Coordinates of C-alpha atoms and ligand atoms in Angstrom, one line a residue:
M1 CA -7.3 -44.7 7.8
K2 CA -4.8 -43.2 10.5
K3 CA -2.2 -40.5 9.3
D4 CA 0.6 -43.3 10.0
E5 CA -1.1 -45.8 8.0
F6 CA -0.7 -44.1 5.2
Y7 CA -0.6 -45.0 1.6
H8 CA -1.7 -43.5 -1.1
E9 CA -3.8 -41.4 -2.5
P10 CA -6.3 -42.1 -4.9
V11 CA -6.0 -40.4 -7.9
L12 CA -9.9 -39.4 -10.4
L13 CA -11.7 -41.8 -7.8
K14 CA -14.5 -40.0 -7.9
E15 CA -14.5 -40.3 -12.2
C16 CA -13.3 -43.5 -12.4
L17 CA -16.4 -45.2 -10.0
E18 CA -18.7 -43.0 -12.1
F19 CA -16.9 -44.3 -15.4
L20 CA -16.8 -48.0 -14.1
D21 CA -20.3 -47.5 -14.2
L22 CA -20.2 -49.7 -11.0
K23 CA -22.9 -52.2 -10.6
G24 CA -24.2 -54.3 -7.8
D25 CA -23.2 -58.1 -8.9
G26 CA -20.6 -57.1 -11.7
V27 CA -16.7 -58.8 -11.7
Y28 CA -13.8 -55.5 -12.1
V29 CA -10.6 -56.2 -11.6
D30 CA -8.5 -53.7 -10.5
C31 CA -4.1 -53.9 -12.1
T32 CA -2.4 -51.8 -9.7
L33 CA -3.9 -52.0 -6.1
G34 CA -1.0 -50.4 -4.4
G35 CA -2.9 -49.1 -1.1
G36 CA -5.8 -50.2 -2.2
G37 CA -7.5 -46.7 -2.1
H38 CA -9.2 -47.9 -5.5
S39 CA -10.0 -51.0 -5.2
F40 CA -11.6 -50.6 -1.6
E41 CA -14.6 -47.9 -3.2
I42 CA -15.6 -50.1 -5.6
L43 CA -16.0 -53.3 -3.2
K44 CA -18.5 -51.0 -1.3
R45 CA -20.2 -50.6 -4.5
L46 CA -20.7 -54.2 -4.7
G47 CA -23.1 -56.3 -3.0
E48 CA -22.3 -60.5 -2.4
K49 CA -22.7 -61.5 -6.3
G50 CA -19.6 -58.9 -7.1
R51 CA -16.1 -60.1 -7.3
L52 CA -13.2 -57.9 -7.6
F53 CA -9.1 -58.9 -8.9
A54 CA -6.4 -57.7 -7.0
F55 CA -2.9 -57.0 -8.7
D56 CA -0.6 -55.9 -7.6
R57 CA 4.1 -56.9 -8.8
D58 CA 5.1 -55.5 -5.3
P59 CA 4.2 -58.5 -2.4
V60 CA 4.4 -55.1 0.4
A61 CA 1.3 -53.5 -1.7
I62 CA -0.8 -57.1 -1.7
A63 CA 0.2 -57.7 2.7
F64 CA -1.0 -53.8 3.1
A65 CA -3.6 -53.9 1.2
S66 CA -5.3 -57.2 2.4
E67 CA -5.0 -55.7 5.6
R68 CA -6.9 -52.5 4.6
L69 CA -9.4 -54.5 2.9
R70 CA -10.0 -57.6 5.6
D71 CA -14.0 -56.7 5.7
F72 CA -14.4 -57.0 1.9
E73 CA -12.5 -61.1 2.0
S74 CA -15.3 -62.7 0.7
L75 CA -15.3 -60.2 -2.6
V76 CA -12.4 -60.4 -3.3
T77 CA -8.9 -61.8 -4.4
F78 CA -5.0 -60.8 -4.3
Y79 CA -3.3 -62.0 -6.9
P80 CA 0.2 -59.9 -6.1
F81 CA 1.7 -60.6 -9.4
P82 CA 3.1 -58.3 -12.2
F83 CA -0.3 -57.9 -14.7
S84 CA 0.9 -59.1 -17.7
E85 CA 0.1 -62.1 -16.9
I86 CA -4.2 -61.1 -16.4
G87 CA -4.5 -63.5 -19.3
E88 CA -2.9 -66.0 -17.6
K89 CA -4.6 -66.2 -14.1
L90 CA -8.1 -64.4 -15.8
R91 CA -11.6 -66.3 -18.0
P92 CA -12.4 -64.8 -21.9
E93 CA -15.0 -62.1 -22.2
S94 CA -15.6 -62.2 -17.3
L95 CA -15.4 -59.1 -16.8
D96 CA -17.2 -56.0 -16.7
G97 CA -14.9 -53.3 -15.8
A98 CA -10.7 -52.9 -15.6
L99 CA -8.8 -50.1 -14.0
Y100 CA -4.6 -49.3 -14.5
D101 CA -3.6 -46.9 -12.3
L102 CA 0.1 -46.5 -13.8
G103 CA 3.2 -46.0 -12.2
M104 CA 4.6 -46.5 -8.7
S105 CA 3.0 -45.6 -5.1
S106 CA 3.6 -42.6 -3.0
R107 CA 4.3 -45.9 -0.2
Q108 CA 6.8 -46.9 -3.0
V109 CA 8.7 -44.0 -3.8
D110 CA 8.1 -42.1 0.2
D111 CA 10.0 -45.0 2.1
P112 CA 13.7 -44.6 1.7
K113 CA 14.6 -48.3 1.7
R114 CA 12.8 -48.7 -1.3
G115 CA 16.0 -47.0 -2.9
F116 CA 13.8 -44.5 -4.3
S117 CA 14.7 -41.8 -3.2
F118 CA 16.9 -38.2 -3.9
S119 CA 17.7 -37.9 -1.3
A120 CA 18.1 -41.5 1.6
D121 CA 22.0 -42.9 2.8
F122 CA 20.0 -45.9 0.6
S123 CA 21.7 -47.5 -3.3
V124 CA 18.9 -46.4 -5.9
D125 CA 17.1 -50.1 -6.3
L126 CA 14.4 -48.9 -8.6
R127 CA 12.7 -52.5 -8.8
M128 CA 8.7 -52.6 -7.9
N129 CA 9.7 -56.1 -6.3
Q130 CA 11.5 -56.6 -4.1
S131 CA 12.7 -59.9 -4.1
Q132 CA 12.5 -60.1 -8.0
G133 CA 14.8 -59.2 -10.9
E134 CA 18.5 -56.9 -11.5
D135 CA 17.3 -53.6 -9.6
A136 CA 19.4 -50.3 -11.4
Q137 CA 22.7 -50.8 -9.4
E138 CA 23.5 -54.3 -11.8
F139 CA 21.7 -52.9 -14.2
L140 CA 24.7 -50.1 -15.2
R141 CA 27.0 -52.5 -14.5
R142 CA 25.6 -54.6 -17.6
V143 CA 24.1 -52.1 -20.0
K144 CA 25.4 -51.2 -22.7
L145 CA 26.0 -47.4 -23.3
E146 CA 23.9 -46.9 -26.3
D147 CA 21.5 -49.2 -24.4
L148 CA 21.6 -46.7 -21.7
A149 CA 21.2 -43.7 -24.0
L150 CA 18.3 -45.1 -26.1
A151 CA 16.7 -45.3 -22.4
F152 CA 17.1 -41.8 -21.3
S153 CA 15.8 -40.3 -25.3
K154 CA 13.1 -42.6 -25.7
N155 CA 11.7 -43.3 -22.0
S156 CA 11.7 -39.8 -21.1
D157 CA 13.4 -37.4 -23.5
L158 CA 16.1 -36.1 -21.8
E159 CA 18.7 -34.2 -23.8
R160 CA 22.4 -35.1 -23.9
S161 CA 21.6 -39.2 -23.5
Y162 CA 25.0 -39.6 -24.0
K163 CA 26.7 -37.7 -22.4
L164 CA 23.8 -38.5 -19.9
A165 CA 25.0 -42.2 -20.0
G166 CA 28.6 -42.2 -20.1
A167 CA 29.3 -39.8 -17.6
L168 CA 26.9 -42.6 -15.0
L169 CA 29.1 -45.4 -16.3
E170 CA 32.1 -44.0 -15.8
K171 CA 30.1 -43.1 -12.1
V172 CA 30.0 -46.8 -12.2
E173 CA 33.3 -47.9 -12.9
Q174 CA 34.9 -45.0 -10.9
L175 CA 33.5 -45.8 -7.6
G176 CA 33.5 -49.5 -8.0
E177 CA 30.6 -50.3 -5.8
D178 CA 26.5 -49.5 -5.6
L179 CA 25.9 -45.1 -6.2
M180 CA 24.0 -43.5 -3.9
P181 CA 20.7 -40.3 -4.8
Q182 CA 24.2 -37.9 -3.6
D183 CA 25.8 -39.7 -6.8
F184 CA 23.2 -39.2 -9.5
K185 CA 23.0 -36.1 -8.7
E186 CA 26.2 -35.1 -9.4
V187 CA 25.7 -37.2 -12.5
V188 CA 23.3 -34.2 -13.1
V189 CA 24.3 -31.6 -12.2
S190 CA 27.4 -32.3 -14.4
V191 CA 26.7 -32.2 -17.7
Y192 CA 23.0 -29.7 -17.1
P193 CA 25.5 -27.8 -15.6
H194 CA 23.1 -24.8 -16.4
K195 CA 19.6 -26.5 -15.4
T196 CA 20.3 -26.6 -11.5
R197 CA 17.5 -25.2 -10.9
E198 CA 15.8 -28.4 -12.7
L199 CA 17.8 -30.6 -10.7
N200 CA 15.0 -32.3 -9.1
G201 CA 12.8 -33.0 -12.1
L202 CA 16.0 -33.9 -14.3
L203 CA 16.8 -36.1 -12.2
A204 CA 13.3 -38.0 -11.6
R205 CA 13.3 -38.4 -14.9
V206 CA 16.8 -40.3 -14.6
Y207 CA 15.5 -42.8 -12.4
Q208 CA 11.8 -43.0 -14.5
A209 CA 14.3 -43.8 -17.5
I210 CA 15.7 -46.5 -15.4
R211 CA 13.3 -47.6 -14.0
M212 CA 10.7 -48.0 -16.7
E213 CA 14.1 -50.3 -18.0
I214 CA 14.5 -52.9 -15.3
N215 CA 10.3 -52.8 -14.6
E216 CA 9.8 -53.7 -18.1
E217 CA 7.1 -51.2 -18.3
L218 CA 6.4 -50.2 -21.0
K219 CA 6.0 -54.6 -22.0
E220 CA 4.0 -55.2 -18.7
I221 CA 1.5 -52.6 -20.5
E222 CA 1.5 -53.6 -23.4
K223 CA 1.1 -56.9 -22.4
S224 CA -1.4 -56.7 -20.4
L225 CA -4.4 -54.5 -22.7
N226 CA -4.1 -56.8 -25.0
S227 CA -5.1 -59.3 -23.1
V228 CA -7.8 -57.3 -20.7
V229 CA -9.3 -56.4 -24.0
K230 CA -10.3 -60.5 -24.7
C231 CA -11.4 -60.7 -20.9
L232 CA -13.8 -58.0 -20.6
K233 CA -17.3 -58.6 -21.6
K234 CA -19.0 -56.7 -24.4
N235 CA -20.4 -53.6 -22.5
G236 CA -17.3 -53.6 -19.9
R237 CA -15.1 -50.6 -19.2
L238 CA -11.2 -50.3 -19.5
L239 CA -10.4 -47.2 -17.6
V240 CA -6.3 -46.2 -17.3
I241 CA -3.9 -43.2 -15.4
S242 CA -1.3 -42.9 -17.0
Y243 CA 1.9 -40.5 -15.4
H244 CA 3.2 -39.3 -18.5
S245 CA 3.9 -38.6 -22.6
V246 CA 6.0 -42.4 -23.4
E247 CA 2.7 -44.4 -20.7
D248 CA 0.1 -42.8 -22.2
R249 CA 1.9 -42.4 -25.2
C250 CA 2.0 -46.6 -25.5
V251 CA -1.7 -47.0 -24.2
K252 CA -3.1 -44.8 -26.5
N253 CA -1.2 -46.5 -29.4
T254 CA -2.0 -50.4 -28.3
M255 CA -5.8 -49.0 -27.7
S256 CA -6.0 -47.7 -31.3
S257 CA -5.3 -51.1 -33.5
Y258 CA -9.0 -52.6 -30.9
E259 CA -9.6 -49.7 -32.8
K260 CA -9.7 -49.5 -36.6
A261 CA -13.3 -51.1 -38.0
C262 CA -10.7 -52.6 -41.4
I263 CA -7.2 -54.2 -40.7
C264 CA -5.5 -54.6 -44.0
P265 CA -2.4 -54.3 -45.1
V266 CA -2.5 -50.0 -45.1
K267 CA -0.8 -50.5 -49.2
Q268 CA -4.1 -52.2 -50.1
P269 CA -5.9 -50.4 -52.1
V270 CA -9.1 -51.8 -51.2
C271 CA -10.8 -54.0 -48.3
L272 CA -11.0 -57.0 -48.5
C273 CA -11.8 -58.1 -43.9
G274 CA -14.6 -57.1 -43.6
A275 CA -14.8 -53.8 -42.4
N276 CA -16.4 -55.2 -39.0
H277 CA -13.3 -55.7 -37.0
K278 CA -13.7 -53.4 -34.5
T279 CA -13.8 -54.5 -31.0
I280 CA -13.4 -51.2 -28.3
Q281 CA -14.4 -48.0 -28.3
K282 CA -13.8 -44.3 -27.7
V283 CA -16.1 -43.0 -24.0
L284 CA -14.1 -41.1 -23.8
R285 CA -12.7 -38.5 -27.0
K286 CA -9.9 -37.5 -24.6
P287 CA -8.2 -38.7 -21.8
L288 CA -9.6 -36.8 -18.7
L289 CA -7.5 -34.7 -16.2
P290 CA -7.7 -34.3 -12.3
S291 CA -9.7 -30.6 -11.7
F292 CA -7.7 -27.6 -9.6
D293 CA -9.0 -28.3 -6.0
E294 CA -7.8 -32.2 -7.0
I295 CA -4.2 -31.3 -7.3
E296 CA -4.3 -29.1 -4.2
K297 CA -5.3 -31.8 -2.4
N298 CA -2.8 -33.7 -3.7
P299 CA -0.2 -32.6 -6.2
R300 CA 1.3 -36.0 -7.2
A301 CA -2.3 -36.1 -9.2
R302 CA -1.3 -33.5 -11.7
S303 CA 0.1 -34.7 -14.5
A304 CA -2.7 -37.7 -14.5
K305 CA -4.5 -38.2 -17.7
L306 CA -7.5 -40.4 -17.5
R307 CA -8.6 -43.0 -20.6
V308 CA -11.5 -44.4 -21.1
Y309 CA -12.6 -47.9 -23.4
Q310 CA -15.4 -50.0 -24.0
K311 CA -16.0 -53.1 -25.4
L312 CA -18.0 -53.4 -28.6
Ligands
SAM401 C1 -0.2 -46.4 -8.2 S1 -0.7 -46.5 -7.3 C2 -2.5 -47.9 -7.3 C3 -2.3 -47.0 -5.9 C4 -3.5 -47.4 -6.4 N1 -5.0 -47.5 -7.1 C5 -4.0 -46.8 -4.4 O1 -5.3 -46.4 -5.0 O2 -3.5 -46.7 -3.8 C6 0.3 -48.4 -8.5 C7 0.7 -49.3 -7.9 O3 0.7 -50.2 -8.7 C8 1.5 -51.0 -9.5 N2 2.2 -51.7 -10.4 C9 2.5 -50.9 -11.0 N3 3.2 -51.5 -12.4 C10 2.5 -52.8 -12.0 C11 2.2 -53.8 -13.1 N4 3.1 -54.6 -14.1 N5 2.4 -55.1 -12.6 C12 1.3 -55.3 -11.0 N6 2.2 -54.4 -10.6 C13 2.1 -53.0 -9.7 C14 2.6 -50.8 -8.1 O4 3.8 -51.5 -7.9 C15 1.9 -49.7 -7.6 O5 1.7 -50.6 -6.5

């Protein structure tokens, strides 16, 4: 790929290819196509009977990746939909493997027009699909103080969440127009005057909390994982890369219900369910992290965690 075509550097690529345990005639889903970095390498390893389904809710990603993957057009089907719709689009027990590489692509974050930047002259947007749903501005104009404060504490572990929510909503009212990155900065500096050296980290967490609300990110993950478990064949692999603790906790909690043999209520003294309900097992006891080498080459990989499961 030429440099000006750069979209996103795939994270933990070698590890994903290894743990997907690819078969030439296997059927796979890339739930987060992005720039097609993982998909490209999966497709290279498929034979003519193999198949890849590729989801992304961002039409810009689908357009870019479908061009990049043109040589494999007989093997790949694109789905420009949120991955929560997997259960409606794919058949039960049809997949040998599924991959989620959660969060944002570098292209989404770096393109100033997408409204994820801290410094651009564009208003803050934070939608993964700019042609659908409520953007950050509409969200801030309608959200209640308590709900915004809760979003800051639960999505980003931000301290002083009430003060922050109050200051941001006051700014919205004062300005009466769209908030620019500079307005967010002023609010963050006013709420955390003792932490100005951590300004970018704090801003990232403020954006993340709002982004997770407007894109309903945790609901998406939970619904999609519940569907994908049904879509996997016996021995099918499920790989999830997450980038922050709230995302990772959501993956871990959703999957843990499938790892339990007994589903009786906790208070029940004896098991009456037969204790044969375990449908998923961990392939890796602990999540896999990127190597120092990878982090050095691609600093955006630094917070990545890969969890690997297998259907029983
Ligand atoms: C980290 S990037 C994936 C990069 C990709 N693995 C690559 O190698 O180029 C995450 C992608 O997932 C997409 N995405 C995030 N949440 C989604 C959801 N709920 N449904 C569908 N796509 C989603 C984003 O639009 C973004 O393009």
